[in-house]
XYZ file of C-alpha atoms in Angstrom:
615
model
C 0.000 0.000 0.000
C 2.819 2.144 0.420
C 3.097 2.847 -3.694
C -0.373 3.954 -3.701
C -0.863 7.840 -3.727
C -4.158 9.070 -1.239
C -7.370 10.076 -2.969
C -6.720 13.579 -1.293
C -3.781 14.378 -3.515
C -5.323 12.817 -6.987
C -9.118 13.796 -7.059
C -8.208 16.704 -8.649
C -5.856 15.222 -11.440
C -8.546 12.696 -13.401
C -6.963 10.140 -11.356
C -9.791 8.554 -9.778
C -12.036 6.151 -11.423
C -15.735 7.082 -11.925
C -17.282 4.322 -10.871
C -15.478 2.657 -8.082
C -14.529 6.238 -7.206
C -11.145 4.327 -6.059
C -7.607 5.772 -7.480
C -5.942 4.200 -10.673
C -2.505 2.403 -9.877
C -0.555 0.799 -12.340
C -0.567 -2.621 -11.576
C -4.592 -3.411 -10.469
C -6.823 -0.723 -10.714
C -5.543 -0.091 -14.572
C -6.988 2.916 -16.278
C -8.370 2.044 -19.682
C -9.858 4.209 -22.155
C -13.699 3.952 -23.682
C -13.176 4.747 -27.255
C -17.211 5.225 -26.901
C -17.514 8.871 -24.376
C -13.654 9.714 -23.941
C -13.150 8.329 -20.112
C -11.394 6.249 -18.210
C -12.413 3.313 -16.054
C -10.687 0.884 -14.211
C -9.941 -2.788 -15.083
C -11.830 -4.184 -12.228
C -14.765 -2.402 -12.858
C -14.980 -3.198 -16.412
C -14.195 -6.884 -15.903
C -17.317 -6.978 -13.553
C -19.334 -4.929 -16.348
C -18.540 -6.859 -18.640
C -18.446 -10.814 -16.739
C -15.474 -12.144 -18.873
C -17.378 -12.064 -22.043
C -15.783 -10.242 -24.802
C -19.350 -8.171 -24.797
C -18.886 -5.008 -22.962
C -21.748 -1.923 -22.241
C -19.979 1.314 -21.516
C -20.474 2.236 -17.531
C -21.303 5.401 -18.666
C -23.063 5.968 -21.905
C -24.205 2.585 -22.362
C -22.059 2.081 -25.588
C -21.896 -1.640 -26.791
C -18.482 -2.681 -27.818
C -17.225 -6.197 -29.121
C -13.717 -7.017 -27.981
C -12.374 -10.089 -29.031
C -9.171 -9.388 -26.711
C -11.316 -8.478 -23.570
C -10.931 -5.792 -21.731
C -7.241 -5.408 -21.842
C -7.311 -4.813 -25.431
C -8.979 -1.268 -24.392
C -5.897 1.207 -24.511
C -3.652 1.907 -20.907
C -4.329 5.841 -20.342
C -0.937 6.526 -20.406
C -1.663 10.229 -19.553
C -3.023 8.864 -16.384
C -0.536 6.673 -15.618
C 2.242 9.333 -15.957
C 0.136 11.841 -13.665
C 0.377 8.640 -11.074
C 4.279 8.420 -11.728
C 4.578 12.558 -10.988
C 1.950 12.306 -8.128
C 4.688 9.837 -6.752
C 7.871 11.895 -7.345
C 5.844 14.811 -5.609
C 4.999 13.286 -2.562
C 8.474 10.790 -2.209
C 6.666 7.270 -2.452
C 8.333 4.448 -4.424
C 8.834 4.539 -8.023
C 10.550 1.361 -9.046
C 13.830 1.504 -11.467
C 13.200 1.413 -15.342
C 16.392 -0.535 -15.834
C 17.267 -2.949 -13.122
C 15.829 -6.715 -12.605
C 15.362 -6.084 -8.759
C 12.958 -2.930 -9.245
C 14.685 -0.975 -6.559
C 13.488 2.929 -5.514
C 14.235 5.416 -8.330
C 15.973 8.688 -7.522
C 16.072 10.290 -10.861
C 14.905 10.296 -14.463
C 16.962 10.471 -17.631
C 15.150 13.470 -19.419
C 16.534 12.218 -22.642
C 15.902 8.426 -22.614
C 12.426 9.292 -20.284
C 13.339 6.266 -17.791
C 13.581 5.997 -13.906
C 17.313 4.887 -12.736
C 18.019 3.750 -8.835
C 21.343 5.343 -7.664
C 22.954 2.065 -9.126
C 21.805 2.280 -12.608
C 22.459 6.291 -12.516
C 25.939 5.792 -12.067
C 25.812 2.918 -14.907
C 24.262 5.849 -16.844
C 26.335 8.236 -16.727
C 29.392 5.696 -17.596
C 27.904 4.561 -20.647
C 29.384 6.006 -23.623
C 25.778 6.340 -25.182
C 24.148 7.772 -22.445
C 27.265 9.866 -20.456
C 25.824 13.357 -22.236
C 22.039 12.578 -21.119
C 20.251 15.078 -18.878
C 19.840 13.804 -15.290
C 16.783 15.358 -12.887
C 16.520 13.789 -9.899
C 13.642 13.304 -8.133
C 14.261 16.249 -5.377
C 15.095 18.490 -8.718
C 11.707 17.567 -10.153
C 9.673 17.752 -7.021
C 7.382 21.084 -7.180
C 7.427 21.382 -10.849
C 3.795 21.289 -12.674
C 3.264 17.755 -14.061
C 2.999 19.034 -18.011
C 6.570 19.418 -17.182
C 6.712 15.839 -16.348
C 8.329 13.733 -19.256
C 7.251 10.459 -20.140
C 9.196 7.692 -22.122
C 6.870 7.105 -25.770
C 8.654 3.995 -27.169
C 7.268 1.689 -30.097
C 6.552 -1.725 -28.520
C 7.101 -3.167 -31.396
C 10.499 -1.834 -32.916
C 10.981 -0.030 -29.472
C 12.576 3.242 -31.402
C 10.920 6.564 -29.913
C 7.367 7.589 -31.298
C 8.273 10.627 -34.034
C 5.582 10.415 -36.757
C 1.806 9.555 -37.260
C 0.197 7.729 -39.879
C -3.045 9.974 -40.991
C -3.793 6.387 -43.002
C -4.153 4.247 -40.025
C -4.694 7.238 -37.231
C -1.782 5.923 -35.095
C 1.407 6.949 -33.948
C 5.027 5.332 -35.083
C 8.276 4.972 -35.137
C 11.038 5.628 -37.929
C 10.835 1.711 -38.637
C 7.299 1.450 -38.605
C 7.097 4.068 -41.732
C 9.622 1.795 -43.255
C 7.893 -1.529 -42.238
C 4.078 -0.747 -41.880
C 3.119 2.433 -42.585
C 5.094 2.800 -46.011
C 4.518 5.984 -48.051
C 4.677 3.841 -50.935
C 1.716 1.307 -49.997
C -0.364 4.853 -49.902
C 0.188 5.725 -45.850
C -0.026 9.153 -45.351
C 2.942 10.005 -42.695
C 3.497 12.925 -41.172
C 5.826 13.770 -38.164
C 4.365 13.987 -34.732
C 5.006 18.346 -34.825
C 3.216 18.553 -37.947
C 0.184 15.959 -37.154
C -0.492 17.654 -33.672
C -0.426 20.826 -35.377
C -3.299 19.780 -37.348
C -5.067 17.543 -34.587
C -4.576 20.875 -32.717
C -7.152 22.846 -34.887
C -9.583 20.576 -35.477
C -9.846 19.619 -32.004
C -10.601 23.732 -31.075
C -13.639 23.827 -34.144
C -14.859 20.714 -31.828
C -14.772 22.022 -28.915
C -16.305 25.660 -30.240
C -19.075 23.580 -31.389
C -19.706 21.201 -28.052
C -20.095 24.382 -26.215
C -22.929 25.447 -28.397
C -24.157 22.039 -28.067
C -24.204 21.960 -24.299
C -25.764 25.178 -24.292
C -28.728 24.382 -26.477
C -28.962 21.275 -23.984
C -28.916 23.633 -21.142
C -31.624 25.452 -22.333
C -33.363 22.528 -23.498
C -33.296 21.033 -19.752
C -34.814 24.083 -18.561
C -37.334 23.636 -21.044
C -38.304 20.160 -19.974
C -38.221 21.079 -16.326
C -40.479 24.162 -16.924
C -42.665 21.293 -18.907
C -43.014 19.020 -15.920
C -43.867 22.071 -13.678
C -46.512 23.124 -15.893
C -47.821 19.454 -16.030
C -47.910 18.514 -12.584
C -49.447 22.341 -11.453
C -52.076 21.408 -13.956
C -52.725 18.235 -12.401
C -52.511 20.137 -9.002
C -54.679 22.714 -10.133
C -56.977 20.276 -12.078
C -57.474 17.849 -8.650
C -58.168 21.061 -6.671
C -60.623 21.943 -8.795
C -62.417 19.425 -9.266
C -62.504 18.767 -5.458
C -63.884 22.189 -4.671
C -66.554 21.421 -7.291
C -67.248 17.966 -5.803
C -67.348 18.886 -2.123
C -70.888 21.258 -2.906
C -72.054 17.888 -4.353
C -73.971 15.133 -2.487
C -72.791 11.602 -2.447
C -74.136 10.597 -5.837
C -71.324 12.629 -7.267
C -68.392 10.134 -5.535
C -67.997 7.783 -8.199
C -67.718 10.466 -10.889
C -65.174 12.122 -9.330
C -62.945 9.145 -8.572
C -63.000 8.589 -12.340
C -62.468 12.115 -13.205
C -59.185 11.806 -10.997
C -57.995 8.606 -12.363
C -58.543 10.158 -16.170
C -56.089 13.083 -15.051
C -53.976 11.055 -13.615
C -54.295 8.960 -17.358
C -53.983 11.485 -19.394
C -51.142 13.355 -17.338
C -49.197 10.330 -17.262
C -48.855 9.960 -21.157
C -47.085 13.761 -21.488
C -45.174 13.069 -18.481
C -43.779 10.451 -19.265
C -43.239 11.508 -22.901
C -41.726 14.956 -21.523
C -39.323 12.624 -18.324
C -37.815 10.570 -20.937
C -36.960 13.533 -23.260
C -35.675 15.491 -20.144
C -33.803 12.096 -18.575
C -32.252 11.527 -22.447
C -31.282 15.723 -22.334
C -29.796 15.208 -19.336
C -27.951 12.162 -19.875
C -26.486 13.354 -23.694
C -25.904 16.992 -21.156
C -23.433 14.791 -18.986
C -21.889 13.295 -21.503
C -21.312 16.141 -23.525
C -20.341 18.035 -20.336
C -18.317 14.998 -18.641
C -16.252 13.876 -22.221
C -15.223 18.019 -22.672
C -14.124 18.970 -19.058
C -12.259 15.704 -19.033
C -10.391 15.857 -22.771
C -9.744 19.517 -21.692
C -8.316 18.965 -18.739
C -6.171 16.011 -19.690
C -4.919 18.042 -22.785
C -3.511 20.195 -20.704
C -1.276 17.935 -18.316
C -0.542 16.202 -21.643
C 2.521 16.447 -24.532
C 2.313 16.658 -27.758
C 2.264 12.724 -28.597
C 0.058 11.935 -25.755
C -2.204 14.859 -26.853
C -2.460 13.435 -30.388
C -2.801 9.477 -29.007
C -5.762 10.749 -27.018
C -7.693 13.241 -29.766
C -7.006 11.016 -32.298
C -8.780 8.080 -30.477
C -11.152 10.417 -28.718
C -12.119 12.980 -31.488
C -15.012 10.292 -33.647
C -16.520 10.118 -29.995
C -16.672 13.584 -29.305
C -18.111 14.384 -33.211
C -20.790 11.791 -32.609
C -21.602 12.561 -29.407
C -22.040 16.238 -31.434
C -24.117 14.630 -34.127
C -26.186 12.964 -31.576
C -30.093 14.345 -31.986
C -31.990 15.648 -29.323
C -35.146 14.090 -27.890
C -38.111 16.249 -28.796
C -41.466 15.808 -27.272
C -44.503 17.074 -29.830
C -45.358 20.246 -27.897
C -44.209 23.145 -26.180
C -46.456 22.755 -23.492
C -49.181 20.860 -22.259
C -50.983 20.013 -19.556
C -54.801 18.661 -17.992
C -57.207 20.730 -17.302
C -60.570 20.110 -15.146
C -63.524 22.070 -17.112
C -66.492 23.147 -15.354
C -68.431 21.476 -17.715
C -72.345 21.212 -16.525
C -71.563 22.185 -13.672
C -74.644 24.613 -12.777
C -76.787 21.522 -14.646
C -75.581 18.432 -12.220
C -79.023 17.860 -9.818
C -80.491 16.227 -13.091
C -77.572 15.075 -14.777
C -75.256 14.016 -12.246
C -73.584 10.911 -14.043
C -72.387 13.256 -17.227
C -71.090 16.074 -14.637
C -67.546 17.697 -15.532
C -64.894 16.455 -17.227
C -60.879 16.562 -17.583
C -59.602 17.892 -20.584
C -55.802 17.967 -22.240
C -54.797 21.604 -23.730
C -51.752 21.062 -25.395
C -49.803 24.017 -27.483
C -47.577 22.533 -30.228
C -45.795 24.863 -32.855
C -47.364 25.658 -36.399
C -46.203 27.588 -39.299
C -45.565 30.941 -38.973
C -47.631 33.658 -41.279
C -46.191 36.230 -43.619
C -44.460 38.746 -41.253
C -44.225 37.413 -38.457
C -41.013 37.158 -36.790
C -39.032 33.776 -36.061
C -38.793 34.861 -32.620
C -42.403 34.950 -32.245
C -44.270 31.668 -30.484
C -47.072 31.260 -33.079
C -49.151 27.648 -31.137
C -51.999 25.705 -32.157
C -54.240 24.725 -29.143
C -55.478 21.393 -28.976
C -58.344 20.936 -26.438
C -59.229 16.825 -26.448
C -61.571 15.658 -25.775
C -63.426 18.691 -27.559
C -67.156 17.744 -27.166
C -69.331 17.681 -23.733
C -70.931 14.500 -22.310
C -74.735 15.458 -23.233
C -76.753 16.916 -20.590
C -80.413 17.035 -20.561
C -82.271 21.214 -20.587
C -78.937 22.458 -21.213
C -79.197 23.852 -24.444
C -81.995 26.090 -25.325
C -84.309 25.161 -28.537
C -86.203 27.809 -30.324
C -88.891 27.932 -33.074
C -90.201 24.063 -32.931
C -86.228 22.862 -32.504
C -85.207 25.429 -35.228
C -82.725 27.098 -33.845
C -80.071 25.522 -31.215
C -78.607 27.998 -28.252
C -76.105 25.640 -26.853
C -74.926 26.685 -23.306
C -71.620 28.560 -23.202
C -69.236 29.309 -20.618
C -65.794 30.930 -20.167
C -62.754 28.273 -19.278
C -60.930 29.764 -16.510
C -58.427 26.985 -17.010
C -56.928 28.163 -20.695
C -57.623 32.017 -19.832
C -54.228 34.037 -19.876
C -53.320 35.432 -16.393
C -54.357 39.216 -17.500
C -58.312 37.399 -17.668
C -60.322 37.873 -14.736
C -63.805 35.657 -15.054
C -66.753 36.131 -12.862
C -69.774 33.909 -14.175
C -69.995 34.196 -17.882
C -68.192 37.600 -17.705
C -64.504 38.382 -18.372
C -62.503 41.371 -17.807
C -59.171 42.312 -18.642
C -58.108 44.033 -14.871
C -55.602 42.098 -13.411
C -56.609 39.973 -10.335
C -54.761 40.290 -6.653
C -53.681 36.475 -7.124
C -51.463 35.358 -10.212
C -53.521 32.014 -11.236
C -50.925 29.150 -11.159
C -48.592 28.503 -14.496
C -50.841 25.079 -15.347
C -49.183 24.782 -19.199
C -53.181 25.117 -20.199
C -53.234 29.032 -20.544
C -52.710 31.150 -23.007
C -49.544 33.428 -23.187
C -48.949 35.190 -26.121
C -52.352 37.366 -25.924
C -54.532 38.642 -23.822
C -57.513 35.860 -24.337
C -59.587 33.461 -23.159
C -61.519 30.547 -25.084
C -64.768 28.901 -24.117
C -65.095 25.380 -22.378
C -66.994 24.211 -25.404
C -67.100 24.335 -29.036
C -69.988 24.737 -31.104
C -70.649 20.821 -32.796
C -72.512 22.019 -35.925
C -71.226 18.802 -37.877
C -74.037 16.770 -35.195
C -76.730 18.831 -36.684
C -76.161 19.865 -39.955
C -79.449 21.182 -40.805
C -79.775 23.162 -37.252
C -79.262 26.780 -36.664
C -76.856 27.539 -33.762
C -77.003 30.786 -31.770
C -75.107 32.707 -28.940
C -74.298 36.481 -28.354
C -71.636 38.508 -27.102
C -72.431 41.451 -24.688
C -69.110 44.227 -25.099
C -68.433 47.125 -23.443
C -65.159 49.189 -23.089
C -63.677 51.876 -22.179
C -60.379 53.375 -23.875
C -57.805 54.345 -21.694
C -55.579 55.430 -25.068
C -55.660 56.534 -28.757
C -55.646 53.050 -30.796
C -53.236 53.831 -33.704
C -54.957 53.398 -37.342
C -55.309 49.750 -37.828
C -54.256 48.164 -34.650
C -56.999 45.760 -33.187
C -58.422 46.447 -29.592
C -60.326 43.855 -29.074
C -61.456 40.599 -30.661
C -64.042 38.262 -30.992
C -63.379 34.672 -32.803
C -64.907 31.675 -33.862
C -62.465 29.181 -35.551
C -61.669 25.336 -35.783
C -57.783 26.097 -35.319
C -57.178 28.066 -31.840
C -53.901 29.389 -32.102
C -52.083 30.915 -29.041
C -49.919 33.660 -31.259
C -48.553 37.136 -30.828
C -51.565 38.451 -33.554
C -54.922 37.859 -34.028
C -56.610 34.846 -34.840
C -55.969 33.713 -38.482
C -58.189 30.791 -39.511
C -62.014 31.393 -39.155
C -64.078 34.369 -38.590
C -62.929 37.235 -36.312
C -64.572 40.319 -35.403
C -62.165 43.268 -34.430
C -62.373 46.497 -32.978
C -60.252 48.313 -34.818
C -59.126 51.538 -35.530
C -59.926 52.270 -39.004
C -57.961 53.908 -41.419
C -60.792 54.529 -43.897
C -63.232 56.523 -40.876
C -60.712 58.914 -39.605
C -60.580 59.134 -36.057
C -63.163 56.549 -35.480
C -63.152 52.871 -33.944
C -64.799 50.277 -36.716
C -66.557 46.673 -36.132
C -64.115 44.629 -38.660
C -65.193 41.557 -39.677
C -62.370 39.017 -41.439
C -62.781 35.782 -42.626
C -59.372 33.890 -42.697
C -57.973 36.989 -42.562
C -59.957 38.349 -45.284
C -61.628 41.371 -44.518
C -65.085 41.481 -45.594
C -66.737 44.905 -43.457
C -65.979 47.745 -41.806
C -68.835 49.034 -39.799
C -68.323 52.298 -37.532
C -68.492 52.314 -34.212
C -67.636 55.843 -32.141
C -64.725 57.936 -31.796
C -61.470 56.701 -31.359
C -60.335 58.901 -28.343
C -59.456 58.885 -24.721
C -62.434 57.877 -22.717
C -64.361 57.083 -25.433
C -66.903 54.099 -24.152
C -69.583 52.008 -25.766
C -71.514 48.708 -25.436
C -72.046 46.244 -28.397
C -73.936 43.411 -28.477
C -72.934 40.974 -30.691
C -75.153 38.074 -32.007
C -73.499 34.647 -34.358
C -75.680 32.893 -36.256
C -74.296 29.357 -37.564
C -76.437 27.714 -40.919
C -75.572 24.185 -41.163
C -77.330 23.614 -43.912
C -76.471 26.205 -45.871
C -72.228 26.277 -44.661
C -72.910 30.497 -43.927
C -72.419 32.666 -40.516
C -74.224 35.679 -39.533
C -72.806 38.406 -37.979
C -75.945 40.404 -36.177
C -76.912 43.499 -34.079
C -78.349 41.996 -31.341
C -80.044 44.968 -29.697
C -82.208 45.170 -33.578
C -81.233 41.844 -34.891
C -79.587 43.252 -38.062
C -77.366 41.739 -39.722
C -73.784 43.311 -39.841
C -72.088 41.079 -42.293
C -73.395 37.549 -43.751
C -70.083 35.182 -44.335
C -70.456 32.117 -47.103
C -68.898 29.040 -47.884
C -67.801 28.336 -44.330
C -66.431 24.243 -43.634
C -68.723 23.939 -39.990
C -67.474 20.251 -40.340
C -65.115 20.614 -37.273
C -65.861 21.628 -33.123
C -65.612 26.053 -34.375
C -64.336 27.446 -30.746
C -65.237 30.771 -29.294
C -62.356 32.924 -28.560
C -62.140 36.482 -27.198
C -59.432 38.732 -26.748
C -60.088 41.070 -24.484
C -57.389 43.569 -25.368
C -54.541 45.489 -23.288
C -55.392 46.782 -19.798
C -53.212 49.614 -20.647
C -54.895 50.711 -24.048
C -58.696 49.619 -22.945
C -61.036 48.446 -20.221
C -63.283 45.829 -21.564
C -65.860 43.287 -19.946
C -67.102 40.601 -22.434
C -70.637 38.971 -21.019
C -71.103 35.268 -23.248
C -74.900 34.895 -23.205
C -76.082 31.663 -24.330
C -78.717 28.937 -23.816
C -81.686 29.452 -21.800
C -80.190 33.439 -21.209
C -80.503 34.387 -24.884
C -84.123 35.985 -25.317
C -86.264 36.175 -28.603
C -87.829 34.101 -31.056
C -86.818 32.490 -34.190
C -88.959 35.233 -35.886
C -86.701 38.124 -34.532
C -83.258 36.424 -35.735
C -84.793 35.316 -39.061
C -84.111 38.723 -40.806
């Protein structure tokens, strides 16, 4: 035990072995290098990884290698081995002789010939005619010098001449008689001398290592991403459990065996995006140590290293560190997601107790980007599943002998972007005391909110479909000519972007460039405009109230836009695919610009007969 150096003075020095976290020697605990991730592991630990088959699985990236000659076929780190030889010379313990049978204590090394002589074999050195003009340090010389001082003895086994040139053919270093016997220039070898070689080795090693530290920052950041993921999905199953508890504990005991299998579907449908967003974030992790782990360690054994070492180690290590480069991120197929418990029905349970609530995934996952907007810009469809309600008996109102359908509509606190305050089947945009918690469900990039339900025209396609919109505002600020204050949507495609909504009809108030000075009704139709209807002024306290009615034709594939204080009809939109769940989504503006509160009236609250909205 008295050759072995103390973990204290190596586990700086890449002298300990990752696994066993025990200290390499060189005679048992061998350090041999993965060609797989650039490290090195002891022999003992990769004899028990591997069980004396010739089949080994990297200890740390999981690499499968086949070696016919076991694990002592694996390169010696010699590096390491010569940082165990200095670490000895530094602190006085025994170093055996390079040239005598009977191993005795070394006191010096030849700087020329790179061996270790006892104070026998010195003064046989310095006699010998070939060896008389060498360059003796002994070991009291050498003791406080830094170890990339430290020389070490690179011989050919084979021809054992010193190591001076490296075949670019056969990526290894050799000696003048290899390039003679071996590595020929005229059998096509490419030889080079070691100066030369490193030189080159040298520069590509730096564009590698330029490019792993992008790498391991886009990991970084990629990490973070997952994490925030996971946060967001397990605060929306928080949130999701709380809520539907709160909603379940005004319930009588009927209501127990929904809820237990509303919690069991979060806990379902959580699970699937968890998992899919753990493994990405394990597999970031993972590639994030390895990429992390093989750098620092190269790095840091360049540096104690010479030129031959340097160029034995980056040209074994360099394929790794490219691949480990090339190597493609796990992606999950959103940005975020999460579960959300909608208060579907809620108001409707006494009677219909056994379709009450239900636990809904919102997931945002990138799209294309339109025309002018910038890369920077999130641009996310929203996926609501499942979209449609479990039916619910006197829900929906029916007008006109079943003519006309005014399906019950409420506002889903759950996807409403924390500027949305909801009271009821109103929504303002003053912020609230309490930030709402960061579920993944909300919406981000505006100021909006969408409603728990879509309209299912495709059921009925010869029905008429009703609701209204009750608007008033208040403008704290001049709108500049053609900027949108406010928004009203209907569309198939929900997109959580830095613009309005795109895809499906949208009804804007605007300021419009063709009234001067005036706020306009605009109505688009995949962002085609199709009216421009006046409204007031567009000035500093200017207020108003609108009431908005939607008409949806089935039959006929058209939308109304109406007035509903005279039921007139603003603008009438054709050819319009009602084939899909079309979701209601409002954007309620800037609290800085405008104070707005948006009333959804539907169902059994819309008033009137099918004679009135006929027109």
């Amino acid at each position: 035990m008295s050759d072995l150096v103390s973990v204290a003075a190596i586990k700086d020095l890449l002298t300990e072995c990752p696994i066993c976290i025990e200290h390499f020697d060189d005679a048992t605990r061998i350090p041999r290098r993965m060609p797989c991730c650039v490290q090195s592991i002891c022999q003992p630990c990769l004899e028990t990884y591997s069980g004396g088959s010739a089949k080994l699985s990297c200890p740390m990236c999981r690499h499968r290698h086949n070696l016919p000659g076991g694990v002592k076929s694996l390169p010696k780190e010699t590096l390491i081995l010569k940082t165990l030889d200095y670490l000895k010379i530094q602190k006085g313990l025994h170093l055996p002789c390079t040239d005598c049978p009977d191993k005795e204590t070394a006191a010096a090394q030849c700087e020329n010939c790179g061996v270790f002589l006892c104070s026998l074999c010195l003064n046989a050195h310095r006699r010998n005619i070939t060896t008389k003009a060498h360059t003796i340090n002994t070991f009291d010389e050498m003791k406080g010098r830094p170890v990339h001082s430290f020389r070490r003895l690179h011989q050919c086994s084979q021809h054992q001449h010193p190591l001076e040139f490296y075949c670019h053919t056969c990526d290894k270093v050799v000696c003048v008689s290899c390039t003679v016997v071996d590595h020929d220039k005229g059998k096509g070898h490419n030889v080079v001398s070691v100066d030369e070689a490193h030189k080159e080795w040298s520069k590509s090693s730096d564009d590698i290592f330029v490019k792993m530290k992008e790498k391991s920052e886009r990991l970084g950041k990629a990490e973070a991403d997952f994490m925030q993921m996971i946060e967001n999905i397990e605060m929306s199953k928080r949130v999701a459990i709380d809520d539907i508890n709160k909603s379940f504990d005004n319930l009588n005991s009927e209501l127990k065996q929904r809820r237990t299998l509303l919690l069991s579907d979060v806990e379902r449908k959580s699970a699937q995006n968890l998992k899919l967003t753990k493994d990405a974030l394990a597999s970031t992790r993972d590639l994030q140590t390895r990429v992390k782990s093989s750098t620092d360690y190269t790095r840091q054994m360049r540096s104690k290293a010479d030129k031959v070492e340097d160029l034995q180690m980056m040209g074994s290590s360099t394929t790794s560190l490219r691949a480990m480069f090339e190597e493609t991120l796990k992606k999950v197929p959103f940005v975020r997601t999460g579960v959300n418990f909608v208060q579907a029905n809620i108001k409707h349970l006494q009677d219909n107790i056994k379709a009450a609530g239900m636990v809904r995934s919102v997931t945002f996952s990138p799209k294309e980007k339109p025309h002018g907007v910038p890369d920077t810009a999130a641009n996310n469809a929203i996926t609501l599943e499942p979209a449609e309600f479990p039916s619910v008996m006197e829900m929906d109102r029916r007008m006109s002998g079943q003519e006309i359908t005014c399906p019950m509509l409420e506002w889903d606190s759950g996807t409403a972007r924390d500027g949305i305050h909801i009271s009821g089947h109103v929504i303002t945009n003053t912020l609230t005391a309490v930030t709402p918690p960061d579920t993944g469900c909300r919406v981000q990039r505006i100021n909006s909110c969408l409603a728990s339900r879509p309209l299912m025209v495709r059921n009925n396609p010869g029905q008429l479909y009703m609701y209204q919109v009750n608007l008033r505002f208040s403008l704290k600020k001049v709108i500049p000519d053609n900027k949108m204050a406010l928004e009203k949507a209907l569309t198939a495609f929900p997109a959580d972007a830095c613009w309005s909504q795109l895809t499906g009809l949208s009804v804007r108030v605007v300021a419009c460039s063709k009234h001067k000075q005036q706020l306009c009704l605009r109505v688009l139709f995949n962002n085609t405009r199709l009216a421009d209807h006046p409204l007031c002024q567009n000035t500093v306290g200017q207020s108003y109230h609108l009431q908005l009615g939607f008409l949806l034709d089935g039959a006929n594939n058209k939308i109304q836009v109406l007035n509903a204080t005279d039921n007139t009809v603003y603008t009438t939109v054709t050819d319009v695919a009602l084939d899909r769940p079309m979701w209601v989504m409002m954007c309620a503006g800037h609290p800085s610009d405008i104070e707005a509160s948006v009333e959804l009236i539907s169902g059994h609250n819309i008033t009137g007969s099918f004679t009135d909205y006929n027109r």
